[in-house]
mmCIF file of C-alpha atoms (C1' of nucleotides) in Angstrom:
data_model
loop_
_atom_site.group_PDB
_atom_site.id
_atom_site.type_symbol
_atom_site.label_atom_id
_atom_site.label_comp_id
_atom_site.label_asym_id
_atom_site.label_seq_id
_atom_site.Cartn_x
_atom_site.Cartn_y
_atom_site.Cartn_z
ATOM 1 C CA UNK A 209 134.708 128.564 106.463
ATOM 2 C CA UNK A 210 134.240 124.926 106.875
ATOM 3 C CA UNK A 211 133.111 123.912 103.516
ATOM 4 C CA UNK A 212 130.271 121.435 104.020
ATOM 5 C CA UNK A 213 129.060 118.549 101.458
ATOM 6 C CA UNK A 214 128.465 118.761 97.703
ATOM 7 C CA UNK A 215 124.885 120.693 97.122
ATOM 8 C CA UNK A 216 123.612 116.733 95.762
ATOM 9 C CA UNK A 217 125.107 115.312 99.023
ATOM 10 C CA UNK A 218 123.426 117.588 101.193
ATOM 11 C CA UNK A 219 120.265 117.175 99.482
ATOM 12 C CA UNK A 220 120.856 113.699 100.283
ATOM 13 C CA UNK A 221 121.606 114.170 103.496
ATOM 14 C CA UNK A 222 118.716 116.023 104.821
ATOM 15 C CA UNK A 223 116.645 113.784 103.117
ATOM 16 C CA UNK A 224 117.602 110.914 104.977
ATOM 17 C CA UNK A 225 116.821 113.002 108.194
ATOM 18 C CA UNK A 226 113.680 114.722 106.794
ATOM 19 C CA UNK A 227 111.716 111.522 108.631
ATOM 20 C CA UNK A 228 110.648 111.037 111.863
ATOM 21 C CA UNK A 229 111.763 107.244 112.613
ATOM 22 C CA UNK A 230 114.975 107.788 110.909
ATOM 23 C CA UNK A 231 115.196 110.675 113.423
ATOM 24 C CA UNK A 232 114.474 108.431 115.845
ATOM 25 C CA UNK A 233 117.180 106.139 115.057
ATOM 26 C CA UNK A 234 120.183 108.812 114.934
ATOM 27 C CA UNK A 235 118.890 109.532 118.049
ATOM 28 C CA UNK A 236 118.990 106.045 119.730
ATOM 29 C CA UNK A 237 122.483 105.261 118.441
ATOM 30 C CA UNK A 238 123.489 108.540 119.682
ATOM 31 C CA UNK A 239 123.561 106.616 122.867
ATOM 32 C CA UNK A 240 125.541 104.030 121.991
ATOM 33 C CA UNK A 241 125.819 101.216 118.987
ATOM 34 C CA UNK A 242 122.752 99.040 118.190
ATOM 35 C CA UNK A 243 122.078 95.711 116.734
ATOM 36 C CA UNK A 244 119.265 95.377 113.669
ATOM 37 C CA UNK A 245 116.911 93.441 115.452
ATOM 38 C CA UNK A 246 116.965 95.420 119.019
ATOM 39 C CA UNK A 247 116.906 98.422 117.706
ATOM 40 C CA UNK A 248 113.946 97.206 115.665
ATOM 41 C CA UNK A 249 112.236 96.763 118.885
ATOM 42 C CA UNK A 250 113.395 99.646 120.480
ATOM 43 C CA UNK A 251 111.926 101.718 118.198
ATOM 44 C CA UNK A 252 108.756 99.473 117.133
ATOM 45 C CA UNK A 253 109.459 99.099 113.906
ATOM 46 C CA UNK A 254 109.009 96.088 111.872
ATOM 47 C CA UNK A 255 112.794 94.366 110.853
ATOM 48 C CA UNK A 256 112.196 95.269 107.060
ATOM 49 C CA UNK A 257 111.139 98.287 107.538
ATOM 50 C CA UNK A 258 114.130 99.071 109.989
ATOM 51 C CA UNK A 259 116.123 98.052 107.161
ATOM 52 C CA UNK A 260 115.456 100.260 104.516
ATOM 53 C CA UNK A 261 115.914 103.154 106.989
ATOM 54 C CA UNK A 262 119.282 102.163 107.805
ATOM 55 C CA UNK A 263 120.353 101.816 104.404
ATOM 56 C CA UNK A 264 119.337 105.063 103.453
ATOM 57 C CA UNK A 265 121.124 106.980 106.207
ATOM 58 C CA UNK A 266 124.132 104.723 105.951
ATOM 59 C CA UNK A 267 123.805 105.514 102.140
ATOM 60 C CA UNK A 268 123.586 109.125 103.675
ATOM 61 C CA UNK A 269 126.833 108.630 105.440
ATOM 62 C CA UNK A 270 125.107 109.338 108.879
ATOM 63 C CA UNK A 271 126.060 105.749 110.347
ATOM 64 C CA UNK A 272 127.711 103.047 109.752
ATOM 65 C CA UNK A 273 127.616 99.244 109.956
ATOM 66 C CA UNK A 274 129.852 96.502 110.672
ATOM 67 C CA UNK A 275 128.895 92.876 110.841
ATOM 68 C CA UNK A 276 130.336 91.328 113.652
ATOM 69 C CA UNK A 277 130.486 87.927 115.452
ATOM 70 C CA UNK A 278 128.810 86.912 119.066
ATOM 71 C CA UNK A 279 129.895 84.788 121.404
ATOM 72 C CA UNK A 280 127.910 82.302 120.711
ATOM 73 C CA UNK A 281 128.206 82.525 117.143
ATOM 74 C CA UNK A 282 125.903 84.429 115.581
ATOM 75 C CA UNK A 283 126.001 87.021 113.071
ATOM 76 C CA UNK A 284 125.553 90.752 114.642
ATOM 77 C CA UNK A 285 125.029 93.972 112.755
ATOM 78 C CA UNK A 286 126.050 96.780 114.640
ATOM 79 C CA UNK A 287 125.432 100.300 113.522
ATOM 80 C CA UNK A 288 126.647 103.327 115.101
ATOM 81 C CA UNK A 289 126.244 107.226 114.550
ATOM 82 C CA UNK A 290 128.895 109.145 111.915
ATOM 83 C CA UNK A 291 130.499 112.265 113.588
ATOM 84 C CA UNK A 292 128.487 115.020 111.350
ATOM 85 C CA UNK A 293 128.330 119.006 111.747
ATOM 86 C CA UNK A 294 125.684 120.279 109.342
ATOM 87 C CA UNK A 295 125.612 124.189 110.072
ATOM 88 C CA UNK A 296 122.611 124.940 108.012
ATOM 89 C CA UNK A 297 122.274 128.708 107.087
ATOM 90 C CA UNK A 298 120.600 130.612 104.057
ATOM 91 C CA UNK A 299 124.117 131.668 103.191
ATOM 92 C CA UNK A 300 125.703 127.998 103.688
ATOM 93 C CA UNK A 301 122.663 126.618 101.487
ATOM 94 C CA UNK A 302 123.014 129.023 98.780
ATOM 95 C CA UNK A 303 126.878 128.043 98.898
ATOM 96 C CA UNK A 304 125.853 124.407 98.483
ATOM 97 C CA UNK A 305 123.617 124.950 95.786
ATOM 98 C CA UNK A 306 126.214 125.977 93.331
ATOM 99 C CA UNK A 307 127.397 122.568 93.443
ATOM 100 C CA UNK A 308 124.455 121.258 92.306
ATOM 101 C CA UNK A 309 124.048 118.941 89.723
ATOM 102 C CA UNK A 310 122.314 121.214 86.872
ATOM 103 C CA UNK A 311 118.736 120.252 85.965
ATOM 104 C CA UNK A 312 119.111 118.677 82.258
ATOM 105 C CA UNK A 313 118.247 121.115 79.363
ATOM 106 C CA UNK A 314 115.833 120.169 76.990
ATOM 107 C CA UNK A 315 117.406 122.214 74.884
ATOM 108 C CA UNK A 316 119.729 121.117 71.355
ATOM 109 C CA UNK A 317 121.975 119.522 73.904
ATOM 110 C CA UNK A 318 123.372 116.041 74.079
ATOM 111 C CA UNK A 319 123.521 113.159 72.138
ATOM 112 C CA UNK A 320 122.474 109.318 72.811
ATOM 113 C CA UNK A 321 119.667 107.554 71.357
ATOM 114 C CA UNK B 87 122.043 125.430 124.395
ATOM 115 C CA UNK B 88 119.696 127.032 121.569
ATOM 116 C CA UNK B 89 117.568 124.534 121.304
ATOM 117 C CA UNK B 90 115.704 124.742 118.167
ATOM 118 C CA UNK B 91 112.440 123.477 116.794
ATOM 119 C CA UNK B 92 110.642 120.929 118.234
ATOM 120 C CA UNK B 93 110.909 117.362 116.373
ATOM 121 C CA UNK B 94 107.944 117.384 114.176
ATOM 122 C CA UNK B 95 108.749 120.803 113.022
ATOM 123 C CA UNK B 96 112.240 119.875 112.491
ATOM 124 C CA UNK B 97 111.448 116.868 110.455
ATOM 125 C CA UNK B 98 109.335 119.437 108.079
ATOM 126 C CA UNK B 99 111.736 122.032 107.643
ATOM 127 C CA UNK B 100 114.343 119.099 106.345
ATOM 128 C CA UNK B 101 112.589 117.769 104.108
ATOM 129 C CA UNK B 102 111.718 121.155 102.873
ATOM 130 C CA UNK B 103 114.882 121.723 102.028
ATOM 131 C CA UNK B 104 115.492 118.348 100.893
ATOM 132 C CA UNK B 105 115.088 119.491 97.541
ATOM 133 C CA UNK B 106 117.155 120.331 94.605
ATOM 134 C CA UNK B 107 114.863 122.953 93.448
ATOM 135 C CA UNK B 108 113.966 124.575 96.865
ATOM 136 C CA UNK B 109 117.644 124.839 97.472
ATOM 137 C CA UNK B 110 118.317 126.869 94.630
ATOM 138 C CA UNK B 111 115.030 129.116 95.521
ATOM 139 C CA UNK B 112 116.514 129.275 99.044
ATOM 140 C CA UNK B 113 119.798 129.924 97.647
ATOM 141 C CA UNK B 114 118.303 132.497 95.404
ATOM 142 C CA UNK B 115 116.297 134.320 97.632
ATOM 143 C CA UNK B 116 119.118 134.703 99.380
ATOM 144 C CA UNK B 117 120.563 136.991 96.946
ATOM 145 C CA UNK B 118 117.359 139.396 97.719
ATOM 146 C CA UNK B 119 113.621 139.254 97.433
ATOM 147 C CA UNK B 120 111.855 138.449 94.368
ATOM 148 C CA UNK B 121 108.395 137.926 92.920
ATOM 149 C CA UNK B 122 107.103 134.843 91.857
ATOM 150 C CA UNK B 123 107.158 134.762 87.837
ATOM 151 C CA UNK B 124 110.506 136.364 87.885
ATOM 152 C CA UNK B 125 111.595 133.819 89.976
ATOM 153 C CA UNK B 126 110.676 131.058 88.535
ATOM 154 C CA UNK B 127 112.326 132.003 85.612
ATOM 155 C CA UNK B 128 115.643 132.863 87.114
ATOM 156 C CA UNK B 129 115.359 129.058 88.038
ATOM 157 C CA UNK B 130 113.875 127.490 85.914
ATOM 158 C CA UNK B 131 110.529 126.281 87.120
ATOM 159 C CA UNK B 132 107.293 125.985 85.320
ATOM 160 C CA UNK B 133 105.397 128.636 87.736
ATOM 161 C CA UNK B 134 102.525 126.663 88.730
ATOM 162 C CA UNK B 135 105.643 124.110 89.962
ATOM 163 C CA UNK B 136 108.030 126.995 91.935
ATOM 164 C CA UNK B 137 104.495 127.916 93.134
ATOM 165 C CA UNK B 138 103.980 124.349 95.296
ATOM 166 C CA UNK B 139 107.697 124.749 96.084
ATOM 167 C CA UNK B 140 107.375 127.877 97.879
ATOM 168 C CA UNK B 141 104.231 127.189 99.927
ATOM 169 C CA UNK B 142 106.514 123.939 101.088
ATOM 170 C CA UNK B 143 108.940 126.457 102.036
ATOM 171 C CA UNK B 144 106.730 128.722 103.985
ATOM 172 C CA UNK B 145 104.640 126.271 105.624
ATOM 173 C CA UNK B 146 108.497 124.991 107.317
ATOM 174 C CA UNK B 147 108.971 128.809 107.825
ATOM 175 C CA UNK B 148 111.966 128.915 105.906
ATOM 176 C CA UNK B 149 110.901 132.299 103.459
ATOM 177 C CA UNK B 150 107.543 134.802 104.105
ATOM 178 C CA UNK B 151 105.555 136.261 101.499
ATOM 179 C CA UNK B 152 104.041 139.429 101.030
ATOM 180 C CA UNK B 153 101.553 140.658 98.254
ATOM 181 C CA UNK B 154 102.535 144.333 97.489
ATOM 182 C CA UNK B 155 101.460 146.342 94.586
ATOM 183 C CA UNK B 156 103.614 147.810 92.041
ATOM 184 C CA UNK B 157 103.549 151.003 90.714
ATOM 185 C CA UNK B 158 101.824 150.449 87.757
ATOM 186 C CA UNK B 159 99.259 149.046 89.611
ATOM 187 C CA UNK B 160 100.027 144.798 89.030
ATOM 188 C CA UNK B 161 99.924 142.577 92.097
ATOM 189 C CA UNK B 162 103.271 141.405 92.533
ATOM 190 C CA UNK B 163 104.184 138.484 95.568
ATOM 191 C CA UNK B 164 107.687 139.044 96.474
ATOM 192 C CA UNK B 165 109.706 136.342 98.853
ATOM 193 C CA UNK B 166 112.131 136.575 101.104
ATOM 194 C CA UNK B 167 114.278 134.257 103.148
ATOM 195 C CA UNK B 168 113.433 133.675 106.742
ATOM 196 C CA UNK B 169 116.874 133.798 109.801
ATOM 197 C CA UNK B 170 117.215 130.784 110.358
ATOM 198 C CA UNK B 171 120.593 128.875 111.873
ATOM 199 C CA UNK B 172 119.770 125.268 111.947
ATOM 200 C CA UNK B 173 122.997 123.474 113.677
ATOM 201 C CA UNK B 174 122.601 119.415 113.169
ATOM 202 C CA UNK B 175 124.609 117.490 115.527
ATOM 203 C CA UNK B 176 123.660 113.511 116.563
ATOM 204 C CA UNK B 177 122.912 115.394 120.067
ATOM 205 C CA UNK B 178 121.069 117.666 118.766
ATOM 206 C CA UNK B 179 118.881 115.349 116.856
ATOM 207 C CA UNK B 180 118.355 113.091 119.830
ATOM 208 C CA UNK B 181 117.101 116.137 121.639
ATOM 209 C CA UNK B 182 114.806 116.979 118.730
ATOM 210 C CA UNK B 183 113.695 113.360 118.703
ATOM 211 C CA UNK B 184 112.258 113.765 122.224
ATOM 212 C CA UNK B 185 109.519 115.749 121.021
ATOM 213 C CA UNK B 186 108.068 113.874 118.117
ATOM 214 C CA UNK B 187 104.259 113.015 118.691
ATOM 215 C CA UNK B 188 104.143 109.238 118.935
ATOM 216 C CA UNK B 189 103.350 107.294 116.536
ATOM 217 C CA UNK B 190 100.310 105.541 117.388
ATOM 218 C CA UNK B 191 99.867 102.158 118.806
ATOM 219 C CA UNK B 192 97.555 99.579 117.448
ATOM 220 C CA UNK B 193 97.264 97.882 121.055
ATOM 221 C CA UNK B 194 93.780 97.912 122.554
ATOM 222 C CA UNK B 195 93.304 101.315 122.325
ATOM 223 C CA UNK B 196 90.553 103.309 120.428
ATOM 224 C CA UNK B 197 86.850 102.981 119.539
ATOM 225 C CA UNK B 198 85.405 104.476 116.239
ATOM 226 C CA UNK B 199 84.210 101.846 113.318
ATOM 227 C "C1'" DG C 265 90.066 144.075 71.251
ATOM 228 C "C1'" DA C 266 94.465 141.759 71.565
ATOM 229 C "C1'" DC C 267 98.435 141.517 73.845
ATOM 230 C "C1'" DA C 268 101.814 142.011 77.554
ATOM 231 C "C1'" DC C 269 102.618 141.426 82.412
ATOM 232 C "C1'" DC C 270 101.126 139.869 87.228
ATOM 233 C "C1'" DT C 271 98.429 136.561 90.551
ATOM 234 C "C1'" DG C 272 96.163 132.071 91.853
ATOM 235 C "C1'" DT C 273 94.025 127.025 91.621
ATOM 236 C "C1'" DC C 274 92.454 122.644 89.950
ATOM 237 C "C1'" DA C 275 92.603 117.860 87.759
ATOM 238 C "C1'" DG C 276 95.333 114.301 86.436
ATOM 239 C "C1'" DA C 277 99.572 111.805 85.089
ATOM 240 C "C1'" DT C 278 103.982 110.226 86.810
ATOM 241 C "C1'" DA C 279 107.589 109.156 90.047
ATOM 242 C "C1'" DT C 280 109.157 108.268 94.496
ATOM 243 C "C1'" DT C 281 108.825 106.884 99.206
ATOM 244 C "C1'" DT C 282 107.009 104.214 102.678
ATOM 245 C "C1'" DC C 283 105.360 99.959 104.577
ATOM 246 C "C1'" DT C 284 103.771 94.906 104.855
ATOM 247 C "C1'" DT C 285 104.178 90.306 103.793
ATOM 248 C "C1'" DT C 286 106.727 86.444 102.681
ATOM 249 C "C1'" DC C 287 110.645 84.041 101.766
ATOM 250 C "C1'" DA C 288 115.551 82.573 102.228
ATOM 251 C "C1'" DC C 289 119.782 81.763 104.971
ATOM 252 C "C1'" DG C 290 122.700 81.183 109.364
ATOM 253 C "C1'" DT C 291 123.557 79.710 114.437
ATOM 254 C "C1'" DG C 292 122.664 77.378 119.181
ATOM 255 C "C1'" DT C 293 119.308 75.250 122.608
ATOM 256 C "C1'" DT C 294 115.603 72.152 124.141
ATOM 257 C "C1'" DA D 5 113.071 68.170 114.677
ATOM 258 C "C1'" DA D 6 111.210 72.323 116.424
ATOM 259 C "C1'" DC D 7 112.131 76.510 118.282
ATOM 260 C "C1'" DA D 8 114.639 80.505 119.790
ATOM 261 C "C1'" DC D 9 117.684 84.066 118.145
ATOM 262 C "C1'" DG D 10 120.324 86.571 114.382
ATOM 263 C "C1'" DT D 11 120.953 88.147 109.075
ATOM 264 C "C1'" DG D 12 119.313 89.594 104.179
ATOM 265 C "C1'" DA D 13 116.141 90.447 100.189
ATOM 266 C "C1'" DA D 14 112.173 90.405 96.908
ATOM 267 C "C1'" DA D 15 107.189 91.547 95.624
ATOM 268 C "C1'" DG D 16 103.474 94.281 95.790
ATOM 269 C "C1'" DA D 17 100.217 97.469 98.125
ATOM 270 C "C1'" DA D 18 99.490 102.103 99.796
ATOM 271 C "C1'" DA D 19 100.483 106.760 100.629
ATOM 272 C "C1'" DT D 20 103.176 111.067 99.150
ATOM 273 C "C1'" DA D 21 105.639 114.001 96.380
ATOM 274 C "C1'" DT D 22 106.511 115.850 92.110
ATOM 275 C "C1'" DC D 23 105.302 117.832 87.736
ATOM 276 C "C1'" DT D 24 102.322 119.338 83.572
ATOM 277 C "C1'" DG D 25 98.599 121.598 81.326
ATOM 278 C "C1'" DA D 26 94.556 124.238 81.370
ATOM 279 C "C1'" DC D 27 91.905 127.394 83.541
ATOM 280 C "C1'" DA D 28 90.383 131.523 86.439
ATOM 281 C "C1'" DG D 29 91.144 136.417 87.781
ATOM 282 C "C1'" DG D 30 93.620 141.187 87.801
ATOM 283 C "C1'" DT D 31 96.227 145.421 85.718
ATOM 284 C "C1'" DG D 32 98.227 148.316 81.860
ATOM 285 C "C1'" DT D 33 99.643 149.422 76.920
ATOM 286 C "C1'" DC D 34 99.405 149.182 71.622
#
DNA sequence: GACACCTGTCAGATATTTCTTTCACGTGTT
DNA sequence: AACACGTGAAAGAAATATCTGACAGGTGTC
């Protein structure tokens, strides 16, 4: 079986989709690559606030940017969509969930002051 | 093609399982059915916590819950994990996109002070 | 009665996410 | 110089999500 992500990855991943202009965005670079600022107005959203969302589903691994050159010199980030394949089952999540990072025990555990 | 949910109901069921602690119930309930106070300490979970954590997960539609009675008479609320085959693809999410409500404009729209 | 188990909810603290505003920098054109 | 376009980032407000602790009810057994 095609092994997916680590259960913290995952967790990760769906987070970054779990929201509905970030789903917006995947969806707009599915058809093709997209500048910061255009995509900003193709969506309506303010340039900021565009840029958080990227970073968190670039963080996410779900695109990818690349700051390029124009023609007339100006600086262009492009983003584009990752190839990704989440098959998401009870049986694949309970798979990923052993790979979770435990939840820390308060219990006579580790030591640093 | 299967499509699945529509896009707001998509977005919900992500980010219910966006969630270290849903995952393992998820991943849990997977295993079988269980009631709430054993559950919560199979995980973990303070119960009024797991408690908030499973109403996430049944308001996305992801596990049902059904009061039953036990045979010495104690009302026991056992869970079980809804079928469910989510497949996430870029297409796929740029269908899903399609049917997000709008989010809605500030032009010169609506009257109410 | 006192204790074990089960269920639920509410108020409030804390942490995280989301969003706006404002600033800085770059280029090329009028 | 003033304006168009592009980039990034910080500061703080506002809205959510998460978590704890205390409380309510129920049953049955010692």
């Amino acid at each position: 079986m095609a092994d997916g992500p680590s259960g913290d990855r995952l967790v990760e991943m769906l987070a970054a989709l779990a929201n509905p202009i970030r789903l917006r965005i995947v969806a707009t670079l599915a058809g093709g690559r997209d500048y910061v600022s255009h995509l900003a107005r193709e969506i309506g959203v303010s340039r900021p606030l565009l840029h958080m969302h990227l970073q968190k589903l670039e963080a996410a691994g779900l695109i990818t940017g690349r700051l390029e050159l124009s023609d007339d010199g100006k600086a262009m980030k492009y983003y584009e969509v990752t190839e990704f394949d989440l098959h998401l089952t009870a049986a694949a999540l309970a798979a990923a969930a052993q790979t979770l990072t435990p939840p820390d025990p308060p219990g006579p555990a580790r030591k640093e002051p």
